[in-house]
């Protein structure tokens, strides 16, 4: 069994942003040489997440609007009084309650086993940020 660790670096440009990273992730799986196994993705951020969902422009706009509605900024959150990194970002942490920082996806014949409408989305809820990353670990056989 082989284990390959890699990282995808991202720049976000909006307060809430949904970025399709499926092709970039598949490219990293291709480079790993693993033909059969598992890919695990983890966002090591508390305000940026990885999600499997449909990539469609209007749906992505709906996602951004939904996240902004469920946890609006500057709504009197206690965390914003003394934020850890000087960003009043309680809303981002609260929006994150509905998402996951990790995903595990099977790799079959070198390809990500995703459903017909599934894409891998990076979801930023505390942007813009000059540096975000996803850690990828591919385990399997070549």
XYZ file of N, CA and C in Angstrom:
426
model
N 0.842 -1.178 0.000
C 0.000 0.000 0.000
C 0.887 1.241 0.000
N 0.473 2.216 -0.793
C 1.172 3.498 -0.859
C 0.328 4.571 -0.192
N 1.020 5.550 0.383
C 0.354 6.714 0.972
C 1.050 7.951 0.426
N 0.255 8.842 -0.177
C 0.799 10.073 -0.752
C 0.094 11.249 -0.095
N 0.890 12.170 0.442
C 0.367 13.373 1.098
C 0.654 14.570 0.203
N -0.349 15.434 0.048
C -0.173 16.603 -0.806
C -1.004 17.751 -0.232
N -0.826 18.924 -0.807
C -1.561 20.097 -0.350
C -2.000 20.914 -1.548
N -3.220 21.404 -1.483
C -3.747 22.322 -2.483
C -3.855 23.684 -1.832
N -3.202 24.689 -2.421
C -3.218 26.049 -1.880
C -4.232 26.873 -2.668
N -4.969 27.702 -1.941
C -6.021 28.514 -2.545
C -5.956 29.948 -2.025
N -6.442 30.865 -2.844
C -6.640 32.258 -2.457
C -8.138 32.516 -2.603
N -8.759 33.097 -1.581
C -10.171 33.433 -1.703
C -10.327 34.937 -1.823
N -11.380 35.350 -2.527
C -11.522 36.766 -2.882
C -12.830 37.395 -2.414
N -13.661 36.623 -1.713
C -14.960 37.142 -1.268
C -15.216 36.704 0.171
N -16.105 37.401 0.874
C -16.420 37.006 2.250
C -16.940 35.572 2.338
N -17.828 35.203 1.434
C -18.311 33.828 1.314
C -18.107 33.435 -0.141
N -17.437 32.314 -0.347
C -17.086 31.920 -1.711
C -17.127 30.405 -1.821
N -17.660 29.928 -2.944
C -17.704 28.503 -3.244
C -16.830 28.284 -4.472
N -15.803 27.441 -4.328
C -14.836 27.218 -5.405
C -14.846 25.736 -5.780
N -15.094 25.441 -7.050
C -15.032 24.054 -7.518
C -13.560 23.672 -7.682
N -13.127 22.661 -6.933
C -11.728 22.233 -6.970
C -11.597 20.795 -7.488
N -12.659 20.266 -8.080
C -12.675 18.870 -8.521
C -11.513 18.553 -9.460
N -11.326 19.363 -10.485
C -10.263 19.086 -11.466
C -8.879 19.143 -10.824
N -8.663 20.102 -9.937
C -7.363 20.206 -9.265
C -7.103 18.985 -8.383
N -8.136 18.516 -7.701
C -7.986 17.343 -6.840
C -7.723 16.100 -7.691
N -8.454 15.948 -8.786
C -8.230 14.792 -9.659
C -6.806 14.794 -10.206
N -6.300 15.972 -10.550
C -4.922 16.081 -11.042
C -3.921 15.603 -9.986
N -4.148 15.976 -8.730
C -3.252 15.527 -7.661
C -3.362 14.015 -7.437
N -4.556 13.469 -7.578
C -4.726 12.012 -7.490
C -3.994 11.337 -8.651
N -4.112 11.896 -9.849
C -3.393 11.355 -11.013
C -1.895 11.301 -10.740
N -1.351 12.396 -10.205
C 0.086 12.458 -9.928
C 0.525 11.491 -8.840
N -0.412 11.113 -7.965
C -0.067 10.179 -6.888
C 0.233 8.774 -7.411
N -0.327 8.456 -8.580
C -0.144 7.119 -9.139
C -1.061 6.060 -8.530
N -1.845 6.420 -7.557
C -2.756 5.467 -6.900
C -3.930 5.176 -7.841
N -4.191 3.897 -8.051
C -5.287 3.481 -8.943
C -6.506 3.000 -8.177
N -6.295 2.489 -6.969
C -7.404 1.968 -6.178
C -7.140 2.277 -4.710
N -8.064 3.016 -4.090
C -7.856 3.365 -2.692
C -8.823 4.429 -2.228
N -8.345 5.263 -1.326
C -9.170 6.313 -0.744
C -8.420 7.639 -0.732
N -9.153 8.691 -1.018
C -8.652 10.055 -0.886
C -9.345 10.678 0.315
N -8.576 11.220 1.225
C -9.134 11.996 2.329
C -8.675 13.434 2.174
N -9.625 14.348 2.245
C -9.362 15.788 2.176
C -9.672 16.385 3.537
N -8.834 17.313 3.988
C -9.133 18.031 5.227
C -8.746 19.501 5.082
N -9.691 20.341 5.446
C -9.407 21.760 5.589
C -9.012 21.943 7.047
N -7.802 22.421 7.272
C -7.337 22.620 8.650
C -7.634 24.039 9.128
N -8.724 24.578 8.613
C -9.206 25.898 9.013
C -10.541 25.722 9.738
N -10.868 26.644 10.613
C -12.151 26.565 11.313
C -13.235 27.400 10.630
N -12.874 28.057 9.530
C -13.858 28.865 8.801
C -13.787 28.633 7.286
N -13.295 27.466 6.886
C -13.282 27.071 5.470
C -13.463 25.555 5.429
N -14.258 25.084 4.483
C -14.719 23.704 4.526
C -14.662 23.052 3.148
N -14.805 21.739 3.142
C -14.834 20.984 1.892
C -16.181 20.262 1.835
N -16.815 20.341 0.668
C -18.180 19.860 0.536
C -18.359 19.156 -0.799
N -19.183 18.116 -0.819
C -19.578 17.481 -2.073
C -20.967 17.985 -2.414
N -21.087 18.616 -3.566
C -22.384 19.156 -3.959
C -22.365 19.412 -5.456
N -23.467 19.898 -5.964
C -23.588 20.165 -7.400
C -22.917 21.483 -7.763
N -22.183 21.454 -8.874
C -21.553 22.682 -9.378
C -22.467 23.257 -10.459
N -23.199 24.255 -10.065
C -24.089 24.963 -10.981
C -24.119 26.397 -10.503
N -23.929 27.327 -11.395
C -23.717 28.728 -11.040
C -24.815 29.284 -10.136
N -26.067 29.098 -10.496
C -27.138 29.660 -9.677
C -27.242 28.962 -8.321
N -26.988 27.663 -8.283
C -26.997 26.961 -7.009
C -25.873 27.485 -6.107
N -24.707 27.724 -6.681
C -23.602 28.258 -5.886
C -23.944 29.648 -5.345
N -24.626 30.454 -6.126
C -25.084 31.762 -5.630
C -26.079 31.577 -4.487
N -26.971 30.592 -4.638
C -27.925 30.286 -3.566
C -27.199 29.846 -2.301
N -26.125 29.066 -2.456
C -25.353 28.616 -1.298
C -24.771 29.813 -0.546
N -24.199 30.745 -1.282
C -23.609 31.945 -0.670
C -24.695 32.739 0.058
N -25.831 32.946 -0.593
C -26.925 33.695 0.026
C -27.436 32.983 1.275
N -27.575 31.661 1.214
C -28.049 30.876 2.350
C -27.116 31.025 3.552
N -25.820 30.873 3.303
C -24.853 30.982 4.396
C -24.853 32.391 5.000
N -25.018 33.401 4.164
C -25.077 34.780 4.673
C -26.327 35.005 5.512
N -27.437 34.356 5.147
C -28.691 34.521 5.905
C -28.677 33.786 7.240
N -28.101 32.582 7.267
C -28.184 31.807 8.513
C -27.259 32.348 9.598
N -26.201 33.032 9.201
C -25.270 33.587 10.193
C -24.753 34.932 9.682
N -25.569 35.975 9.805
C -25.129 37.285 9.310
C -24.005 37.866 10.155
N -23.069 38.570 9.534
C -21.999 39.227 10.301
C -22.575 40.316 11.213
N -21.806 40.660 12.234
C -22.127 41.784 13.128
C -23.519 41.675 13.743
N -23.864 40.469 14.198
C -25.188 40.267 14.806
C -25.093 40.185 16.331
N -24.026 40.760 16.879
C -23.892 40.804 18.330
C -23.361 39.515 18.950
N -22.553 38.770 18.210
C -21.997 37.521 18.723
C -20.914 37.799 19.774
N -20.894 37.002 20.819
C -19.912 37.177 21.896
C -18.474 37.003 21.396
N -18.254 36.078 20.489
C -16.901 35.822 19.971
C -16.309 37.073 19.307
N -17.164 37.916 18.751
C -16.682 39.112 18.050
C -16.139 40.187 18.992
N -16.451 40.106 20.274
C -15.984 41.103 21.241
C -14.470 41.037 21.405
N -13.920 39.844 21.420
C -12.481 39.657 21.587
C -12.008 38.512 20.685
N -12.029 38.715 19.365
C -11.691 37.615 18.452
C -10.217 37.210 18.555
N -9.973 35.940 18.324
C -8.630 35.370 18.456
C -7.646 36.010 17.480
N -8.048 36.189 16.229
C -7.119 36.717 15.218
C -7.499 38.126 14.758
N -8.157 38.878 15.619
C -8.573 40.251 15.329
C -9.578 40.370 14.186
N -10.214 39.249 13.826
C -11.280 39.268 12.824
C -12.590 38.959 13.544
N -13.563 39.851 13.508
C -14.870 39.534 14.096
C -15.596 38.527 13.197
N -15.330 37.248 13.433
C -15.780 36.222 12.495
C -16.645 35.128 13.119
N -17.354 35.456 14.176
C -18.232 34.464 14.791
C -19.223 33.910 13.783
N -19.726 34.772 12.894
C -20.670 34.318 11.877
C -20.087 33.181 11.033
N -18.793 33.245 10.733
C -18.155 32.213 9.916
C -18.078 30.885 10.666
N -17.741 30.955 11.938
C -17.701 29.734 12.743
C -19.097 29.120 12.863
N -20.109 29.963 13.018
C -21.479 29.464 13.149
C -21.977 28.863 11.844
N -21.671 29.477 10.717
C -22.049 28.896 9.417
C -21.374 27.542 9.235
N -20.173 27.403 9.769
C -19.440 26.150 9.662
C -20.084 24.986 10.383
N -21.010 25.268 11.295
C -21.712 24.181 11.980
C -22.481 23.292 11.003
N -22.779 23.815 9.820
C -23.555 23.079 8.819
C -22.680 22.381 7.783
N -21.367 22.446 7.949
C -20.456 21.870 6.966
C -19.414 21.009 7.654
N -18.617 20.326 6.832
C -17.572 19.458 7.355
C -16.212 19.922 6.860
N -15.213 19.723 7.691
C -13.844 20.049 7.291
C -13.202 18.908 6.515
N -13.832 17.716 6.505
C -13.224 16.552 5.850
C -14.199 15.861 4.914
N -13.618 15.194 3.921
C -14.359 14.309 3.018
C -13.439 13.148 2.672
N -14.015 11.968 2.535
C -13.266 10.809 2.056
C -13.978 10.297 0.811
N -13.198 10.122 -0.260
C -13.758 9.740 -1.564
C -12.990 8.530 -2.084
N -13.688 7.475 -2.513
C -13.004 6.334 -3.103
C -12.300 6.717 -4.416
N -11.182 6.061 -4.665
C -10.465 6.182 -5.935
C -10.566 4.825 -6.613
N -11.140 4.792 -7.817
C -11.344 3.552 -8.563
C -10.771 3.739 -9.954
N -9.848 2.862 -10.321
C -9.163 2.955 -11.620
C -8.576 4.348 -11.839
N -8.044 4.918 -10.758
C -7.372 6.215 -10.836
C -8.295 7.421 -10.855
N -9.597 7.192 -10.782
C -10.560 8.288 -10.856
C -11.311 8.431 -9.542
N -11.667 9.659 -9.193
C -12.492 9.911 -8.015
C -13.884 9.349 -8.265
N -14.395 8.595 -7.322
C -15.716 8.000 -7.460
C -16.758 8.990 -6.926
N -17.210 9.843 -7.825
C -18.199 10.867 -7.494
C -19.482 10.570 -8.262
N -20.602 11.028 -7.711
C -21.877 10.884 -8.406
C -21.936 11.794 -9.623
N -22.922 11.557 -10.462
C -23.067 12.300 -11.722
C -23.048 13.811 -11.533
N -23.660 14.293 -10.463
C -23.780 15.726 -10.253
C -22.845 16.239 -9.172
N -22.017 15.370 -8.603
C -21.156 15.790 -7.495
C -19.864 16.433 -7.972
N -19.511 17.504 -7.301
C -18.218 18.153 -7.454
C -17.649 18.355 -6.061
N -16.342 18.557 -5.992
C -15.694 18.862 -4.719
C -15.603 20.380 -4.627
N -16.228 20.929 -3.593
C -16.282 22.375 -3.430
C -15.523 22.797 -2.178
N -14.726 23.833 -2.319
C -14.090 24.481 -1.176
C -14.987 25.652 -0.814
N -15.411 25.716 0.438
C -16.354 26.749 0.866
C -15.681 27.657 1.894
N -15.439 28.870 1.480
C -14.860 29.915 2.332
C -16.007 30.694 2.969
N -15.966 30.873 4.294
C -16.997 31.673 4.966
C -16.398 32.815 5.785
N -15.101 33.066 5.613
C -14.436 34.136 6.362
C -13.387 34.825 5.500
N -13.761 35.112 4.270
C -12.807 35.701 3.342
C -12.939 37.207 3.277
N -12.171 37.765 2.379
C -11.155 37.084 1.567
C -9.920 36.737 2.393
N -9.244 35.690 1.935
C -8.029 35.217 2.604
C -6.938 34.986 1.554
N -5.725 35.484 1.817
C -4.633 35.325 0.855
C -4.057 33.908 0.813
N -4.348 33.112 1.832
C -3.764 31.767 1.868
C -4.695 30.806 2.602
N -5.196 29.858 1.849
C -5.989 28.759 2.392
C -5.400 27.477 1.826
N -5.662 26.365 2.485
C -5.116 25.110 1.967
C -6.010 23.938 2.329
N -5.903 22.916 1.527
C -6.520 21.626 1.798
C -5.407 20.596 1.808
N -5.411 19.740 2.796
C -4.460 18.640 2.836
C -5.142 17.421 2.237
N -4.414 16.721 1.368
C -4.928 15.529 0.702
C -4.045 14.351 1.063
N -4.673 13.247 1.414
C -3.932 12.015 1.618
C -4.608 10.938 0.776
N -3.831 10.373 -0.159
C -4.323 9.298 -1.003
C -3.640 8.022 -0.534
N -4.453 7.023 -0.207
C -3.925 5.730 0.245
C -4.466 4.645 -0.667
N -3.587 3.744 -1.107
C -4.061 2.656 -1.936
C -2.938 1.998 -2.685
N -3.320 1.342 -3.765
C -2.344 0.610 -4.577
C -2.304 1.199 -5.970
N -1.157 1.010 -6.630
C -1.019 1.530 -7.998
C -1.085 0.407 -9.009
